[in-house]
Short mmCIF file of C-alpha atoms in Angstrom, two decimals:
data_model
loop_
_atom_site.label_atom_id
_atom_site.label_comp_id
_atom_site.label_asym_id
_atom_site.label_seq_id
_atom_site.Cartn_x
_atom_site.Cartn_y
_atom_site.Cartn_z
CA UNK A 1 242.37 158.51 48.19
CA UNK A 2 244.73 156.72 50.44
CA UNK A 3 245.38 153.14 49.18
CA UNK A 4 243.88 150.48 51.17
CA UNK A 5 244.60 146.56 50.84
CA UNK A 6 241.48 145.14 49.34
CA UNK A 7 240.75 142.73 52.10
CA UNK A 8 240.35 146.27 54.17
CA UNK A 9 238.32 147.94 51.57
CA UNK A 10 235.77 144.27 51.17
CA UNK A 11 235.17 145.06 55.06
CA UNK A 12 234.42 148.52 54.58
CA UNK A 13 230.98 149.88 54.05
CA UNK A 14 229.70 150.22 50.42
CA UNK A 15 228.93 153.85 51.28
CA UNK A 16 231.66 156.72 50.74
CA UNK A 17 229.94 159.15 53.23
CA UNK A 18 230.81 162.82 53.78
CA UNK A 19 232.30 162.37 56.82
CA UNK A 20 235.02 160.29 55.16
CA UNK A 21 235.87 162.49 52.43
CA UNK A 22 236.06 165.31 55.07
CA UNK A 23 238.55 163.12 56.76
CA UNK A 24 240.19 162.22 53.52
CA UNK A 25 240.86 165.47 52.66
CA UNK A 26 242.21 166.09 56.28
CA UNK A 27 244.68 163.06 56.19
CA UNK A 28 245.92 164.04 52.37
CA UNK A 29 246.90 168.23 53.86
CA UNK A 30 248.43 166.35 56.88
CA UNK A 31 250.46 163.91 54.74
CA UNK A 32 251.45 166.96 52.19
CA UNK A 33 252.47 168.79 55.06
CA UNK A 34 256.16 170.25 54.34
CA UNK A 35 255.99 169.06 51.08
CA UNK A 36 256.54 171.52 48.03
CA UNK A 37 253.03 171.17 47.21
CA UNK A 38 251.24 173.93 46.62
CA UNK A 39 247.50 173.66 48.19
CA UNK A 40 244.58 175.36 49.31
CA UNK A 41 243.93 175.99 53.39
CA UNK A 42 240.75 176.90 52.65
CA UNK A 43 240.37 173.16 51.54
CA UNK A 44 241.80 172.30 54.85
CA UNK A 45 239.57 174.26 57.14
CA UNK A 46 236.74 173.68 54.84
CA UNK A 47 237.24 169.79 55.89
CA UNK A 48 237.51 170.88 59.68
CA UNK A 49 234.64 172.93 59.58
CA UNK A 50 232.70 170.73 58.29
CA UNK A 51 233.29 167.85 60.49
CA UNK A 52 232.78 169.58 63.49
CA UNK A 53 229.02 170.52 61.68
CA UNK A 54 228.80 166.66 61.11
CA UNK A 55 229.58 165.88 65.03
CA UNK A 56 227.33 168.36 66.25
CA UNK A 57 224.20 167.20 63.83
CA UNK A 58 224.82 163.69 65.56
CA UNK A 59 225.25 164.46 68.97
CA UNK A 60 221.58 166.55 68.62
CA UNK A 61 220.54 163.27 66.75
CA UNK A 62 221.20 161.26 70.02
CA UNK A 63 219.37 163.51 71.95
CA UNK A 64 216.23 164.04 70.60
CA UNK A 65 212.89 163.41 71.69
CA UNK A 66 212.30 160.26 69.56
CA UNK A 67 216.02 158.32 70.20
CA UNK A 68 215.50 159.04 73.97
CA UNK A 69 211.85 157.53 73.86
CA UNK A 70 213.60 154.59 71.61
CA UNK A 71 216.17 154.17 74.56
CA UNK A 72 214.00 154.25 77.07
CA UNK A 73 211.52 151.58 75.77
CA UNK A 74 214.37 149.49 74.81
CA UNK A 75 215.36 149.43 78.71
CA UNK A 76 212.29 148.70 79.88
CA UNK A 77 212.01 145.90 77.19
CA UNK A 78 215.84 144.68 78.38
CA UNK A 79 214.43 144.77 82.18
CA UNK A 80 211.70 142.17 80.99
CA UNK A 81 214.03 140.10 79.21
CA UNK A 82 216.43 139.96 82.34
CA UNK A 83 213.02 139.13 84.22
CA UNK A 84 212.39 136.21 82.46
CA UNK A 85 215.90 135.11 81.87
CA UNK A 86 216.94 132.30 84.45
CA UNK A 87 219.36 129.25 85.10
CA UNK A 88 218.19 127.79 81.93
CA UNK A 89 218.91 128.53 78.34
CA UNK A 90 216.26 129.98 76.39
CA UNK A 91 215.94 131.26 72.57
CA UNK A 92 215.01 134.49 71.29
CA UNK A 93 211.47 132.96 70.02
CA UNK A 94 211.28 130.99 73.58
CA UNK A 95 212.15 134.42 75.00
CA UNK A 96 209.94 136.55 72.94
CA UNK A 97 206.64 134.01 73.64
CA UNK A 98 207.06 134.06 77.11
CA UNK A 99 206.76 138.42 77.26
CA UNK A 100 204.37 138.27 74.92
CA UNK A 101 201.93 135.98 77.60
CA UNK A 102 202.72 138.45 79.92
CA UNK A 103 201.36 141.32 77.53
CA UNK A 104 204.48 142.16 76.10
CA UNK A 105 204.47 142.83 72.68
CA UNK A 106 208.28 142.26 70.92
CA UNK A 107 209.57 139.95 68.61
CA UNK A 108 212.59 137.20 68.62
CA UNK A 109 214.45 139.78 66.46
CA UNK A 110 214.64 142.41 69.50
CA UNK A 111 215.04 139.79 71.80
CA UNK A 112 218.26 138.82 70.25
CA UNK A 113 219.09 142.96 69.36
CA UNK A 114 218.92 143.39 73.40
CA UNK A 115 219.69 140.31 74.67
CA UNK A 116 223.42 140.82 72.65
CA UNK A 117 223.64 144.22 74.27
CA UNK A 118 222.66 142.89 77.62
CA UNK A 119 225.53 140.28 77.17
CA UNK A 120 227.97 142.89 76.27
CA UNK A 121 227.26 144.64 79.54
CA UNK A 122 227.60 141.38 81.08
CA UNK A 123 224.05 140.68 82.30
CA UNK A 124 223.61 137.94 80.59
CA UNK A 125 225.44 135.00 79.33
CA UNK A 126 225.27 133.90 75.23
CA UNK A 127 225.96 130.64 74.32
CA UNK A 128 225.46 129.06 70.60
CA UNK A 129 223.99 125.64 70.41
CA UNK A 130 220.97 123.84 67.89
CA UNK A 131 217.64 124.30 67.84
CA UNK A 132 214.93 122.74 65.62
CA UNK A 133 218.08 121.67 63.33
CA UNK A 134 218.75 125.05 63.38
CA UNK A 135 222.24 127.18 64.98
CA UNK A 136 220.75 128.60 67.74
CA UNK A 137 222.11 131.44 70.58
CA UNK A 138 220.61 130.92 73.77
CA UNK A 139 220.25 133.00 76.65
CA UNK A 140 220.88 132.71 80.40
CA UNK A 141 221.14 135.09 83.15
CA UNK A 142 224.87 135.90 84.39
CA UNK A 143 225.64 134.27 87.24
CA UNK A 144 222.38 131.69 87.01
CA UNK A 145 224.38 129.34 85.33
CA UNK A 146 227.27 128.70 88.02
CA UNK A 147 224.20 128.75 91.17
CA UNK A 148 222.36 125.94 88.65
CA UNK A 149 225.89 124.14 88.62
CA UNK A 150 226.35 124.23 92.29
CA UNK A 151 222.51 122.67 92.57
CA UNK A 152 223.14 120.12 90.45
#
């Protein structure tokens, strides 16, 4: 194995998966390459083989029945949040108990699972501030924020 600072390897995953010893084993024949080394292609398109079974397991895994289902709910569940979303800041838990009057049932944990995602794509706006004592993000609509500015 390659050696890796150990402030890399701390940030690394605890888990040594398959896919990176496949990859391992690829980097190690390309760094041996031309060397007087004497070592097994078979090895090499073992590796290669392999990952390309490893790609093609998770690109079926994203397209099953059950993760498209998943991905559809959770974009229904992000239109709701963007629904309710407005000028002012709101919590996960402020978010969550306002869907849930409306018959929604989800919890402040997705809230803040697809409000992030929603802020990624730029839909809405996070911000970090206290609640209950407590370091809170809050939540407001992109673009609400600078039209409640211009009110005010």
């Amino acid at each position: 194995m390659a050696a890796q600072p150990q402030k890399e390897r701390a940030n690394m995953a605890t888990k040594f998966t398959e896919r990176m010893a496949m990859e391992e084993v690829i980097a190690l024949f390309e760094a041996l390459e031309g060397a007087d080394v004497a070592v097994s292609v078979e090895l090499r398109d073992f590796a290669v083989a392999r990952l390309a079974k490893l790609d093609e397991k998770n690109e079926k895994r994203k397209t099953s029945e059950k993760a498209v289902a998943k991905a559809e709910a959770d974009a229904t569940l992000a239109g709701a949040i963007l629904a309710v979303l407005g000028a002012k800041a709101m919590a996960s838990g402020e978010v969550a108990t306002t869907l849930k009057a409306k018959g929604i049932d989800i919890n402040s944990n997705k809230v803040a699972s697809l409000a992030d995602k929603l802020a990624d794509e730029g839909k809405v706006v996070k911000t970090k501030g206290r609640k209950n004592g407590r370091e809170a993000n809050f939540w407001t609509l992109a673009g609400a924020e600078s039209e409640a500015e211009a009110e005010g």
